[in-house]
Structure formats: structure tokens, C-alpha cells
XYZ file of C-alpha atoms in Angstrom:
315
model
C 8.239 14.576 4.434
C 11.062 15.797 2.193
C 10.310 18.442 -0.416
C 10.877 17.741 -4.107
C 14.081 19.763 -3.992
C 15.355 17.818 -0.985
C 14.551 14.519 -2.695
C 16.500 15.619 -5.758
C 19.502 16.763 -3.712
C 19.508 13.470 -1.819
C 20.219 11.627 -5.045
C 22.875 13.868 -6.576
C 25.486 11.759 -4.807
C 24.253 8.662 -6.624
C 24.976 9.847 -10.172
C 27.621 7.148 -10.729
C 25.845 4.436 -8.794
C 22.137 3.718 -8.664
C 20.180 2.292 -5.758
C 17.866 -0.453 -7.006
C 15.902 -3.197 -5.290
C 15.736 -5.831 -7.994
C 15.839 -6.655 -11.691
C 12.819 -8.553 -12.973
C 13.308 -10.403 -16.238
C 10.768 -11.658 -18.780
C 8.087 -9.205 -17.695
C 5.073 -8.669 -19.959
C 3.212 -6.078 -17.856
C 5.443 -3.019 -17.989
C 5.295 -2.112 -21.660
C 5.257 -3.919 -25.025
C 6.894 -7.296 -25.621
C 9.216 -9.178 -23.307
C 10.901 -6.747 -20.947
C 13.377 -6.432 -18.134
C 12.092 -4.164 -15.372
C 14.495 -2.361 -13.060
C 12.977 -1.318 -9.732
C 14.591 1.827 -8.348
C 14.485 2.658 -4.654
C 13.089 5.930 -3.347
C 9.731 7.647 -3.855
C 8.565 11.152 -2.829
C 4.958 9.980 -2.418
C 3.513 7.946 0.441
C 0.384 6.372 -1.035
C -1.777 4.718 1.590
C -2.167 1.595 -0.562
C 1.436 1.300 -1.756
C 2.188 -2.344 -2.576
C 5.945 -1.756 -2.513
C 6.562 0.114 0.764
C 10.147 -1.157 0.777
C 10.797 1.113 -2.212
C 9.673 4.375 -0.592
C 12.731 5.118 1.514
C 15.774 6.687 -0.095
C 17.982 4.339 1.897
C 18.617 0.619 2.174
C 16.225 -1.228 4.507
C 15.864 -4.580 6.218
C 12.768 -6.737 5.755
C 12.234 -9.003 8.763
C 9.909 -11.999 8.390
C 9.171 -13.017 11.978
C 7.171 -16.070 10.866
C 10.369 -17.754 9.675
C 12.376 -17.063 12.835
C 13.307 -20.125 14.943
C 15.024 -18.072 17.683
C 18.440 -19.598 17.002
C 20.171 -16.349 18.017
C 22.712 -16.371 15.178
C 21.774 -12.843 14.140
C 22.093 -11.477 17.675
C 25.657 -12.746 17.969
C 26.619 -11.483 14.514
C 25.074 -7.973 14.599
C 27.900 -5.413 15.022
C 25.444 -2.730 16.185
C 23.692 -4.878 18.799
C 20.498 -3.919 16.994
C 18.779 -7.306 17.347
C 17.303 -8.700 20.548
C 14.954 -11.423 21.729
C 12.176 -10.825 24.231
C 9.192 -12.927 25.284
C 9.975 -15.553 22.657
C 10.235 -13.071 19.791
C 13.053 -11.416 17.846
C 13.103 -7.661 17.332
C 15.178 -5.185 15.325
C 16.134 -1.864 16.885
C 15.709 -0.009 13.615
C 16.913 3.288 15.069
C 20.434 1.895 15.488
C 20.465 -0.688 12.662
C 23.165 0.219 10.128
C 21.678 -1.955 7.343
C 25.000 -3.745 6.964
C 23.228 -6.920 5.835
C 25.194 -9.297 8.060
C 21.952 -10.658 9.541
C 20.758 -11.600 6.059
C 23.952 -13.524 5.362
C 24.110 -15.306 8.726
C 20.450 -16.321 9.139
C 19.863 -19.998 8.225
C 16.121 -19.479 7.665
C 16.040 -16.439 5.397
C 14.368 -14.251 8.004
C 16.162 -11.095 6.870
C 16.345 -9.410 3.465
C 18.408 -6.316 2.706
C 16.438 -4.157 0.290
C 18.523 -1.908 -1.925
C 21.713 -2.601 -3.870
C 24.104 0.005 -5.193
C 25.085 -0.773 -8.773
C 27.211 0.986 -11.364
C 25.884 2.047 -14.733
C 28.287 -0.368 -16.433
C 27.189 -3.366 -14.375
C 23.488 -2.645 -14.797
C 23.823 -2.111 -18.541
C 25.786 -5.342 -18.885
C 22.949 -7.215 -17.171
C 20.209 -5.565 -19.229
C 21.680 -6.234 -22.656
C 22.006 -9.970 -21.911
C 18.404 -10.401 -23.093
C 18.724 -8.204 -26.166
C 17.686 -11.049 -28.453
C 14.376 -11.460 -26.570
C 13.692 -7.720 -26.830
C 14.317 -7.779 -30.575
C 12.146 -10.832 -31.269
C 9.200 -9.685 -29.124
C 9.347 -5.925 -29.638
C 10.200 -5.549 -25.959
C 12.881 -3.705 -24.047
C 13.727 -2.287 -20.648
C 11.399 -0.541 -18.200
C 12.565 1.698 -15.377
C 10.164 1.396 -12.441
C 10.167 1.909 -8.701
C 9.669 3.626 -6.395
C 10.142 6.716 -8.516
C 13.033 6.096 -10.928
C 13.264 9.740 -11.973
C 14.617 10.650 -8.521
C 17.822 9.049 -9.804
C 17.625 10.758 -13.188
C 21.375 11.237 -13.620
C 22.067 7.544 -13.183
C 18.988 6.600 -15.200
C 20.169 8.835 -18.041
C 23.530 7.090 -18.244
C 21.921 3.658 -18.385
C 19.341 4.776 -20.966
C 22.095 6.213 -23.163
C 23.800 2.831 -23.121
C 20.561 1.065 -24.017
C 19.991 3.418 -26.927
C 23.417 2.537 -28.316
C 21.992 -0.973 -28.623
C 18.707 0.369 -30.058
C 16.745 -1.074 -27.119
C 13.229 0.234 -26.395
C 13.095 2.132 -23.085
C 9.944 2.654 -21.020
C 9.524 4.693 -17.860
C 7.000 4.142 -15.077
C 6.462 7.327 -13.093
C 4.057 9.015 -10.706
C 5.162 12.360 -12.141
C 5.958 13.936 -8.774
C 9.440 15.263 -9.556
C 10.692 18.635 -10.832
C 10.178 19.059 -14.586
C 13.903 19.653 -14.995
C 14.558 16.011 -14.065
C 12.261 14.841 -16.860
C 13.916 17.196 -19.334
C 17.220 15.422 -18.746
C 15.904 11.999 -19.782
C 12.789 12.214 -21.976
C 14.722 12.275 -25.252
C 15.858 8.744 -24.360
C 12.405 7.414 -23.427
C 10.146 5.651 -25.955
C 7.110 5.185 -23.708
C 5.910 6.623 -20.402
C 3.539 4.768 -18.093
C 2.054 7.611 -16.062
C 0.034 7.291 -12.845
C -2.895 9.604 -12.189
C -4.414 8.728 -8.827
C -6.948 11.547 -8.668
C -7.197 15.118 -9.930
C -8.641 16.433 -6.662
C -5.909 18.414 -4.909
C -7.167 17.912 -1.338
C -7.867 14.227 -1.847
C -4.517 13.623 -3.531
C -2.553 15.203 -0.711
C -4.514 13.183 1.846
C -3.956 9.906 -0.003
C -0.350 10.378 -1.155
C 1.177 13.345 0.642
C 1.913 15.033 -2.701
C 0.663 18.029 -4.679
C -1.283 16.786 -7.709
C -0.792 20.095 -9.549
C 2.846 19.174 -10.170
C 1.851 15.774 -11.529
C -0.806 17.156 -13.863
C 1.451 19.932 -15.173
C 4.224 17.454 -15.899
C 1.780 15.218 -17.788
C 0.668 18.146 -19.943
C 4.265 19.124 -20.731
C 5.090 15.526 -21.614
C 2.126 15.337 -23.951
C 3.155 18.576 -25.643
C 6.419 16.842 -26.526
C 4.316 14.076 -28.126
C 5.857 11.353 -25.999
C 3.746 8.167 -26.155
C 1.931 7.659 -22.865
C -0.052 4.949 -21.135
C -2.112 6.497 -18.350
C -2.618 4.285 -15.317
C -5.648 4.795 -13.089
C -5.449 3.226 -9.645
C -8.839 2.271 -8.161
C -8.942 2.299 -4.354
C -12.399 1.368 -2.999
C -13.958 4.226 -1.065
C -11.121 6.622 -1.850
C -10.899 7.338 -5.579
C -13.149 4.786 -7.284
C -16.334 6.825 -7.629
C -17.542 7.386 -11.160
C -17.216 11.116 -10.566
C -13.551 10.761 -9.666
C -12.827 8.559 -12.686
C -14.650 10.951 -15.020
C -12.650 13.882 -13.649
C -9.482 11.995 -14.438
C -10.732 11.136 -17.911
C -11.603 14.777 -18.582
C -8.003 15.626 -17.772
C -6.656 12.793 -19.916
C -8.579 14.288 -22.852
C -6.145 17.200 -22.708
C -3.238 14.856 -23.426
C -2.652 14.259 -27.139
C -0.228 11.337 -26.931
C -2.180 8.777 -24.878
C -2.055 5.304 -26.436
C -3.961 3.398 -23.762
C -5.501 3.658 -20.304
C -4.672 0.986 -17.744
C -6.918 0.270 -14.773
C -4.980 -0.837 -11.699
C -7.503 -2.226 -9.178
C -6.502 -2.204 -5.519
C -4.933 -5.413 -4.237
C -3.430 -6.552 -0.949
C -0.302 -8.274 -2.277
C 2.067 -5.910 -0.488
C 0.254 -5.688 2.844
C 2.542 -8.144 4.657
C 5.611 -6.080 3.823
C 4.561 -3.293 6.195
C 4.883 -5.521 9.226
C 8.211 -6.776 7.888
C 9.398 -3.150 7.837
C 8.090 -2.461 11.335
C 5.279 -0.303 9.970
C 1.483 -0.327 10.124
C -0.663 -0.936 7.055
C -3.483 1.586 7.313
C -5.788 -0.126 4.800
C -5.722 -3.566 6.420
C -9.530 -3.833 6.439
C -10.031 -2.634 2.873
C -11.472 -5.194 0.432
C -10.466 -5.546 -3.199
C -13.023 -4.227 -5.742
C -15.497 -6.618 -7.331
C -14.654 -7.781 -10.851
C -18.035 -6.596 -12.151
C -17.392 -3.069 -10.863
C -13.965 -2.950 -12.524
C -15.536 -4.114 -15.800
C -18.090 -1.311 -15.526
C -15.307 1.243 -15.090
C -13.525 -0.282 -18.083
C -16.625 0.157 -20.233
C -16.991 3.753 -19.083
C -13.399 4.572 -20.033
C -13.856 2.873 -23.405
C -16.860 5.119 -24.019
C -14.402 8.024 -23.971
C -12.660 6.431 -26.958
C -9.631 4.874 -25.250
C -8.159 1.414 -25.449
C -8.297 -0.025 -21.934
C -6.381 -2.751 -20.150
C -7.020 -4.089 -16.647
C -3.857 -4.587 -14.628
C -1.542 -3.178 -17.266
């Protein structure tokens, strides 16, 4: 796994262009009002339950939906790398030699392939985002940068945020906090709201579940709070991993140290992204894990409210 410094270096070359996966309009879950959410590609964490595994890699990727394939062979003929083959009535991608050129996506008549990741200039992205300015103004909404981890592309993000601020558009940031503090320093003056993930405060457990050092995440949250930046803290609940009352209370005890928290969101585990792993040629390690019962989530909600916080389930 790349270090934080290596992740940062990897994205210095993308200061003028950003690598995003999609732009989601008319969202109501990623901050106040009607919003446009931009999903950035690349994340330094590898959470076992990640529902967007196609956003982890710092590079473009191909999603391959084998269920749609009719074995027409169009992709095999078109692939310039000879990275696609058929064997025993199935189609396969040789991902080690695939150049992610996207020709297979364009040639396939059944939509089997999807190229994840588009390079876009700051000007083009800003032009797209301000199209819905009237909806932001009427609803008290704005733009949310999400991912992946958008702060990995902080130079590009900064340019776009500066453009949004010229239009007086509200800017929110979704982050897991696992980036060098210097990256946050570059952009926080342009951010109106931070949606901040805290998956656990236990260092050993956090590294096992995500591959990252929770100390960095907690320190960044404290520094952010000292700057009095409005925060919504998001608590992921993964059954059997971090959903014990003790774990939640430990997180709440930490949240008490933050003086700018406006709300706590509970994000219960779901399986909506499980199919994507197979489409990426990967294994989903939590395939047998069940979603938490609604009654249990309500109990956790009540417990958090007893600490004096406004609570939302699902954001």
C-alpha cells in the first residue's frame, strides 16, 4: 500500500486536470439543500466494506459485467492490447496488460464494459457545476466533493472551489481524513462544511479494517475543529467489526473534543456495492455479512442522542 506521501506525489501531476468518476446531480444526502456531488477517484484507505471499490485506485479502471455478455467477440477483435479472451464459454480481461483505453466500452453492443475515471479540466467541471446555480440558491444547497478521497487531488479541488466561491456557491467536503494536514490547509478556507468519517478510534482495529493509521485521522479532525469549521461526523456501523456499544461510545467520547460538530450521521452497513468487486476482478471479503437490524440502528441513534447530538440515519 502506498504511503500518504506517495499518494500525494501521485496526484501532483493532476493539478490542471482532475480524475473523477461521475457527477451526481440533485443529491439531497451530501449536505444541505439540493446539491451536485462530484466523485473523485483515488483513496488511500482500503476499507473491507467499501461500497465504491472502483474509486480506490488512483488510475482509470474497467468494470466488466459478465452477466450481460453474449459472447459476440466484438471486444476481442477491437482490443489493441489483446487483453480480452474467451474460454469455456466465458469472456475474461487480462487486467495486467489492459491499457484502459476504453475501446471495449465503445464497441460492446450490450454495455458489458464501463471505463471508470474521466480526466476533466477545472474550467469544464466548473462550467458543469454552475449550471444548477439556481437550484442551489433556492434550496440552500451547493456542491459536494466526494470520492474516493477528494483531498488527494487538493490542487485541482482548490481551483474548482475557488471558482465556485466566485459564484457564492456553498461547498461541502466528504473526507476520511487520511491525508497530510498540509493538503487540508490548502483548501479549508474554501470549504463551508466537512462531512468527516470516523470508523473507529481503536488503532489496531482501524488498521486491520482500513489499512490506515487512525491517529492521523483523529489529529486532523481536532485541527479542523480548532479552526471552527462546521462538521458532520459520520459513523459507519459494520456488524461484528465496529458496531459494539463500547466502540460507538469511544467514538462519541472523541467527538466530544470537537467543538464544531453540527450533527452525527449513522451509516449502517449495506451490500449495494458488493457486485462491483467481481466486476473489477476482485473478491469481496464480507460477502456473508448481513446488514444490521433496523431496531439495533435505532438503539444506537438513541444512544448518540443521549450525548446531546442531532442524529441522522444514512446522512
